[in-house]
Amino acid sequence: MDRISELTARALALLGGDPQADRAVPPTGFTARLTLFTAAAMAFLAVFAIALSLATGRLADRWSAELARTATLRISAPADQADAQVRAALTVLEQTPGVASARALSDDEERALLEPWFGPDLPLDALPIPQLIEIVETADGYDATGLRARLQAEVPGAVLDDHTRWRQPLVTAANRLRMLGWVALALIGGATAAMITLAAQSALAANAQVIRVLRLVGARDTYIARAFVRRFTLRAAAGAALGTLLGVMAVAILPDGGDAGGFLTGLGFTGLGWLAPLMIPPLAGVTAFFATRAAALRTLRTQS
Amino acid sequence: MIELSDVAYNYGGAELFSGLSLALAPGSFQFLTGPSGAGKTTLLKLCYGDLRATSGVVSLFGQNAAQMNRDEIALARRRIGVVHQDCQFLDHLPVAENIALPLQVAGRANEAEGNLDELLAWVGLSAQAGQLPPELSGGERQRAALARAVITSPDVIIADEPTGNVDWEMSQRLLTLLVELNRMGKTVLIASHDLNLIRAAKAQVSANVLRLKGGRLQAGVAL
Ligand SMILES: Nc1ncnc2c1ncn2[C@@H]1O[C@H](COP(=O)(O)OP(=O)(O)OP(=O)(O)O)[C@@H](O)[C@H]1O
Ligand SMILES: [Mg+2]
C-alpha cells in the first residue's frame, strides 16, 4: 500500500509541479504535431474497436438468450396422422421436465412465417407443410438427447430443432468478434505506446544539449524527465480527445437499420455504451505518461 | 570540500596528467594556470563531477565521486557554481531565465526575485536580461555565466577563464564579485591565463596559484 502511494506520488510529481520545467525544453513543433495526429488517429480507431466489441457482445448475448429459451418441434406426417402426432408430441412435451410450455402454431402463424418466402396467398392445406410446435424452456432447460429418444419412439414424424445447432456457431462467431475487438484495442494501445516512445526518444535526442545544460546546473533526472512527460501526456490526451470526438461522430451517423439491419447496422453504441469512448483520452494520457517516462528515464540513464 | 588525490585522467589516449592531488579547502581562493591544452578545463571538470577520474579518488563534499549516483552528483553540483569555458546556456531561454536556472532546478525559484536584478546590474547585463544567449557578445556571455554560477550562493565557485573576453575594467568588477563571495566564506577556484588578474586578486586576498604543466601540478607558484 505504501509502495503504491509512493509510486502515485512520484507519478504526480512527474506530471504536476513546476510548469517552468516545461520551458527548459524548447517546444518541438514537429514531434508535437506527430504525437497529436497519432493519438487522434489511434483514438478514432479505438472508438470503432470499442463499438465492435460492444455490438458483437450485445449480439452474442441476445442470440444466446433467445436460443436458450426456445426450440421448435417439427412434425412431418401424412395428413391423416398429423393431428394424432401433434397431440402425442404435446403430451410428451408436457411430461418433459424443463419445458415451460408447448404450443402448436396455428395455420395463420405458419402462413405468416412462410409469407416472406412464398407470398401471402399460400394454400397451406394443399401443401405438405410440417406442423410446428413452439417450445419455451424453463431457466434450467430440458435434456435434448432424452427428449429426442422419447420422441423417436412415440412420435416418428417429429424432429426437434433446438436452434443451438445452427445458432451456436453464430454465437461463437459473435464472441470471437468481440474478442477480436478487444485484441484490436490492445494492439491500438500498444502501437500508441510504441509511437509515443519513438517520438519521445527523438525529442530527447534532439535536446541532448539542453539535457546537458540542465544536468550541469544540478537538475535531477526527474526534473528533466518531467518536462518531456508532461508534454507528451497532455499532447496524447488532447489528440485522443479529438480523435474520440470524431470517431463517436462517425459512429453516430452510421445508418440505423433497426432490428432488421442485424449485425452491420447494429455497430453503434447504445445507452451507457456511449460513455465507453470517454475512457479513451485518459487511457491515451496514461499510456503516453508511462511510455515517455520509461523512454526519458532510460535515455537519461545511458547519457550521463 | 573538494579533494583530488593521486588522480589520473586521459581521453582514451595518453594520460593528460597522473598522480595529481589537489584540495579545495573551505574558504580558499586559488588560481589554476598553465599552457593551453595542459588540461586545466579537464581538471575543473573532475572537480564538479562532469568527468570521472581514470584512477585515483575524487571526493566531493566527503563523498567518493566514483560511487555517487546521478542524483547525488546533481545535489553536489547545486553546491558548486561553475563558469564553463564554453558557457553552456539554454539558447531558447532569455538571459535572465538562464541565470536563474540553477535556482529553478533546485526548486528555489522564489529566491530569484531580488537577487536576480541585483546580480544582473552587477555584471552589467540589466539591459540584456530579455535577450537570448546567442544574441550576446562573448564578454556578455561570460558575465551571464558568472552570474548564473553565483546566483545560488554556492559553497564552491569554479570558473574556467571567466574574464577571457571582457575588458580590464569589467574583469576587475567580476573579480571583486568573486573576492566578496570568498570573504563570505565561499571557496573559489579560477582557471586563468590572465596574470594581471591574478596579481590584482593577490592584492585583495591571499590567493594560491597552481600551475598545471606537462601532467604535473605545481603549487605556490610565484608570478
Ligand atoms: N572531449 C575530449 N576528447 C578528447 N580530447 C580532449 C577532450 N577535451 C579535451 N581534450 C584534450 O585534452 C587536452 C586538455 O584539454 P583542456 O581543455 O583540459 O585544456 P586547457 O588547459 O583547459 O586548455 P585551454 O587553456 O586552451 O582552455 C587537450 O589536448 C585537448 O585536446
Ligand atoms: Mg580550458
Coordinates of C-alpha atoms in Angstrom, one line a residue, chain A residues 16-299:
Chain A
G16 CA 2.4 18.3 -11.8
G17 CA 4.8 20.6 -10.0
D18 CA 6.8 23.2 -11.7
P19 CA 5.4 24.3 -15.1
Q20 CA 8.7 26.2 -15.6
A21 CA 10.4 22.8 -16.1
D22 CA 8.5 22.7 -19.4
R23 CA 10.1 25.9 -20.6
A24 CA 13.5 24.4 -20.0
V25 CA 12.9 22.2 -23.0
P26 CA 12.3 24.1 -26.2
P27 CA 9.0 23.5 -27.9
T28 CA 9.2 20.9 -30.7
G29 CA 6.6 21.7 -33.3
F30 CA 7.1 18.6 -35.4
T31 CA 7.1 15.9 -32.8
A32 CA 4.2 17.7 -31.2
R33 CA 2.1 17.6 -34.3
L34 CA 3.1 14.0 -34.9
T35 CA 2.1 12.9 -31.5
L36 CA -1.2 14.8 -31.7
F37 CA -2.0 13.2 -35.0
T38 CA -1.0 9.7 -33.9
A39 CA -3.0 9.9 -30.8
A40 CA -6.1 11.2 -32.7
A41 CA -5.8 8.5 -35.3
M42 CA -5.5 5.8 -32.7
A43 CA -8.3 7.1 -30.7
F44 CA -10.5 7.2 -33.8
L45 CA -9.7 3.6 -34.4
A46 CA -10.2 2.7 -30.8
V47 CA -13.8 4.1 -30.9
F48 CA -14.6 1.6 -33.7
A49 CA -12.9 -1.3 -31.9
I50 CA -14.9 -0.5 -28.8
A51 CA -18.1 -0.2 -30.9
L52 CA -17.4 -3.5 -32.5
S53 CA -16.8 -5.2 -29.1
L54 CA -19.9 -3.8 -27.5
A55 CA -22.1 -4.5 -30.6
T56 CA -20.9 -8.1 -31.0
G57 CA -21.2 -8.6 -27.3
R58 CA -24.8 -7.5 -27.4
L59 CA -25.4 -9.7 -30.4
A60 CA -23.9 -12.7 -28.8
D61 CA -25.9 -12.2 -25.6
R62 CA -29.1 -11.7 -27.4
W63 CA -28.7 -14.6 -29.7
S64 CA -27.7 -17.0 -26.9
A65 CA -30.5 -15.7 -24.7
E66 CA -33.1 -16.2 -27.4
L67 CA -31.6 -19.5 -28.4
A68 CA -31.5 -21.0 -25.0
R69 CA -35.2 -20.3 -24.2
T70 CA -37.0 -21.5 -27.3
A71 CA -37.0 -24.6 -29.6
T72 CA -39.2 -25.9 -32.3
L73 CA -40.6 -29.3 -32.9
R74 CA -41.3 -30.0 -36.5
I75 CA -43.8 -32.8 -37.4
S76 CA -44.0 -34.1 -40.9
A77 CA -46.6 -36.8 -41.1
P78 CA -49.2 -37.9 -43.7
A79 CA -52.2 -35.7 -43.4
D80 CA -54.4 -38.3 -41.7
Q81 CA -51.8 -38.9 -38.9
A82 CA -50.8 -35.3 -38.4
D83 CA -53.3 -34.3 -35.7
A84 CA -52.7 -37.5 -33.7
Q85 CA -48.9 -37.0 -33.8
V86 CA -49.2 -33.4 -32.8
R87 CA -51.3 -34.4 -29.8
A88 CA -48.9 -37.2 -28.9
A89 CA -46.0 -34.8 -29.2
L90 CA -47.7 -32.2 -26.9
T91 CA -48.3 -34.9 -24.3
V92 CA -44.7 -35.9 -24.4
L93 CA -43.6 -32.3 -24.0
E94 CA -46.0 -31.7 -21.1
Q95 CA -44.4 -34.6 -19.3
T96 CA -40.8 -33.4 -20.0
P97 CA -39.2 -31.6 -17.1
G98 CA -37.6 -28.3 -18.2
V99 CA -40.3 -27.5 -20.8
A100 CA -42.3 -24.5 -19.5
S101 CA -44.9 -24.5 -22.3
A102 CA -45.5 -26.1 -25.7
R103 CA -48.0 -24.9 -28.2
A104 CA -48.8 -25.8 -31.8
L105 CA -48.7 -22.9 -34.2
S106 CA -52.0 -22.1 -35.9
D107 CA -52.2 -22.1 -39.7
D108 CA -52.2 -18.3 -39.7
E109 CA -49.0 -18.2 -37.7
E110 CA -47.3 -20.6 -40.1
R111 CA -48.6 -18.7 -43.0
A112 CA -47.0 -15.5 -41.5
L113 CA -43.7 -17.3 -41.1
L114 CA -43.7 -18.5 -44.7
E115 CA -45.0 -15.3 -46.2
P116 CA -41.7 -13.7 -46.8
W117 CA -40.7 -16.6 -49.0
F118 CA -43.9 -17.7 -50.7
G119 CA -46.2 -14.6 -50.6
P120 CA -49.5 -14.1 -48.8
D121 CA -51.8 -16.4 -50.6
L122 CA -50.2 -19.7 -49.7
P123 CA -52.7 -22.5 -49.8
L124 CA -51.4 -24.2 -46.6
D125 CA -54.0 -27.1 -46.8
A126 CA -52.8 -28.1 -50.2
L127 CA -49.1 -28.3 -49.3
P128 CA -47.3 -30.8 -47.2
I129 CA -46.2 -28.2 -44.7
P130 CA -45.0 -29.6 -41.5
Q131 CA -46.8 -28.7 -38.3
L132 CA -44.7 -26.6 -35.9
I133 CA -44.8 -26.7 -32.1
E134 CA -43.1 -23.9 -30.3
I135 CA -41.4 -25.0 -27.1
V136 CA -40.5 -22.5 -24.3
E137 CA -37.9 -23.8 -21.8
T138 CA -37.6 -23.1 -18.2
A139 CA -34.4 -21.5 -17.0
D140 CA -32.8 -24.9 -16.3
G141 CA -33.6 -26.2 -19.7
Y142 CA -34.5 -29.7 -20.8
D143 CA -32.4 -32.7 -21.7
A144 CA -32.5 -32.6 -25.5
T145 CA -31.0 -36.0 -26.0
G146 CA -33.5 -37.7 -23.7
L147 CA -36.4 -35.8 -25.4
R148 CA -35.2 -36.8 -28.9
A149 CA -35.0 -40.5 -27.9
R150 CA -38.5 -40.4 -26.5
L151 CA -40.0 -38.6 -29.5
Q152 CA -38.4 -41.0 -31.8
A153 CA -40.2 -43.9 -30.1
E154 CA -43.6 -42.2 -29.7
V155 CA -43.8 -39.5 -32.5
P156 CA -42.0 -40.9 -35.5
G157 CA -42.6 -37.8 -37.7
A158 CA -41.2 -35.4 -35.1
V159 CA -37.8 -33.5 -35.4
L160 CA -36.6 -31.5 -32.5
D161 CA -34.9 -28.3 -33.7
D162 CA -33.4 -26.7 -30.6
H163 CA -31.8 -23.9 -32.7
T164 CA -28.5 -24.4 -31.0
R165 CA -27.3 -26.5 -33.9
W166 CA -27.3 -23.6 -36.3
R167 CA -27.2 -20.6 -34.0
Q168 CA -24.4 -21.8 -31.8
P169 CA -21.8 -21.1 -34.5
L170 CA -23.2 -17.6 -34.8
V171 CA -22.9 -17.0 -31.1
T172 CA -19.4 -18.4 -31.2
A173 CA -18.6 -16.1 -34.1
A174 CA -20.0 -13.1 -32.3
N175 CA -18.0 -13.9 -29.3
R176 CA -14.9 -14.3 -31.4
L177 CA -15.5 -10.9 -33.0
R178 CA -15.9 -9.4 -29.6
M179 CA -12.6 -10.8 -28.6
L180 CA -11.0 -9.5 -31.7
G181 CA -12.4 -6.1 -30.8
W182 CA -10.6 -6.2 -27.5
V183 CA -7.4 -7.5 -29.2
A184 CA -7.6 -4.7 -31.6
L185 CA -8.0 -2.3 -28.7
A186 CA -4.9 -3.8 -27.0
L187 CA -2.9 -3.5 -30.3
I188 CA -4.0 0.1 -30.7
G189 CA -2.8 0.8 -27.2
G190 CA 0.5 -1.0 -27.8
A191 CA 1.0 0.8 -31.1
T192 CA 0.3 4.2 -29.4
A193 CA 2.8 3.4 -26.7
A194 CA 5.4 2.4 -29.3
M195 CA 4.9 5.5 -31.4
I196 CA 5.0 7.8 -28.4
T197 CA 8.1 6.1 -27.2
L198 CA 9.7 6.8 -30.6
A199 CA 8.5 10.4 -30.6
A200 CA 9.8 10.9 -27.1
Q201 CA 13.1 9.4 -27.9
S202 CA 13.6 11.6 -30.9
A203 CA 12.7 14.6 -28.7
L204 CA 15.2 13.5 -26.1
A205 CA 17.9 13.0 -28.7
A206 CA 17.2 16.4 -30.3
N207 CA 17.5 18.0 -26.9
A208 CA 20.8 16.4 -25.8
Q209 CA 22.5 19.8 -25.3
V210 CA 19.5 21.1 -23.3
I211 CA 19.7 18.0 -21.1
R212 CA 23.5 18.5 -20.7
V213 CA 23.0 22.1 -19.5
L214 CA 20.2 21.2 -17.1
R215 CA 22.5 18.5 -15.7
L216 CA 25.4 20.9 -15.3
V217 CA 23.3 23.3 -13.2
G218 CA 22.2 20.4 -10.9
A219 CA 18.9 19.2 -12.4
R220 CA 17.9 15.6 -11.4
D221 CA 16.6 13.1 -13.9
T222 CA 13.0 13.5 -12.6
Y223 CA 13.2 17.3 -13.2
I224 CA 14.4 16.7 -16.8
A225 CA 12.0 13.9 -17.5
R226 CA 9.1 15.9 -16.2
A227 CA 9.3 18.4 -19.0
F228 CA 9.0 15.6 -21.6
V229 CA 6.5 13.5 -19.7
R230 CA 4.1 16.4 -19.2
R231 CA 4.3 17.5 -22.7
F232 CA 3.7 14.1 -24.3
T233 CA 1.0 13.2 -21.8
L234 CA -1.0 16.3 -22.5
R235 CA -0.5 16.0 -26.2
A236 CA -1.6 12.4 -26.4
A237 CA -4.7 13.1 -24.2
A238 CA -5.6 16.1 -26.3
G239 CA -5.1 14.3 -29.6
A240 CA -7.0 11.3 -28.3
A241 CA -9.9 13.6 -27.3
L242 CA -10.1 15.0 -30.8
G243 CA -9.9 11.5 -32.4
T244 CA -12.5 10.2 -30.0
L245 CA -14.9 13.0 -30.8
L246 CA -14.5 12.4 -34.5
G247 CA -14.9 8.6 -34.0
V248 CA -18.0 9.0 -31.9
M249 CA -19.5 11.4 -34.5
A250 CA -18.7 8.9 -37.2
V251 CA -20.4 6.1 -35.3
A252 CA -23.4 8.3 -34.6
I253 CA -24.0 9.0 -38.2
L254 CA -23.9 5.3 -39.2
P255 CA -27.3 4.4 -40.6
D256 CA -29.5 2.7 -38.1
G257 CA -31.3 -0.2 -39.7
G258 CA -33.2 -1.2 -36.6
D259 CA -33.5 -4.8 -35.7
A260 CA -33.9 -5.9 -39.3
G261 CA -30.5 -4.5 -40.1
G262 CA -28.8 -7.1 -37.9
F263 CA -25.1 -7.0 -37.3
L264 CA -23.8 -4.4 -39.7
T265 CA -26.1 -1.6 -38.8
G266 CA -26.0 -2.6 -35.1
L267 CA -22.4 -1.3 -34.8
G268 CA -23.4 1.9 -32.9
F269 CA -23.4 2.5 -29.2
T270 CA -26.5 2.1 -27.1
G271 CA -27.3 3.6 -23.7
L272 CA -24.4 3.8 -21.4
G273 CA -22.2 2.4 -24.2
W274 CA -21.9 6.0 -25.4
L275 CA -19.8 6.7 -22.3
A276 CA -17.3 4.0 -23.1
P277 CA -15.3 6.2 -25.5
L278 CA -14.8 8.7 -22.7
M279 CA -12.2 6.3 -21.4
I280 CA -10.0 6.8 -24.5
P281 CA -8.4 10.2 -23.8
P282 CA -7.4 9.4 -20.2
L283 CA -6.1 6.0 -21.3
A284 CA -4.1 7.6 -24.0
G285 CA -2.7 10.0 -21.5
V286 CA -1.8 7.2 -19.1
T287 CA -0.2 5.3 -22.0
A288 CA 1.8 8.3 -23.0
F289 CA 2.8 9.1 -19.5
F290 CA 4.3 5.7 -18.9
A291 CA 5.8 5.4 -22.4
T292 CA 7.5 8.8 -22.1
R293 CA 8.6 8.3 -18.6
A294 CA 10.2 5.0 -19.4
A295 CA 11.9 6.4 -22.6
A296 CA 13.1 9.5 -20.7
L297 CA 14.5 7.7 -17.7
R298 CA 16.1 5.1 -19.9
T299 CA 17.7 7.8 -22.1

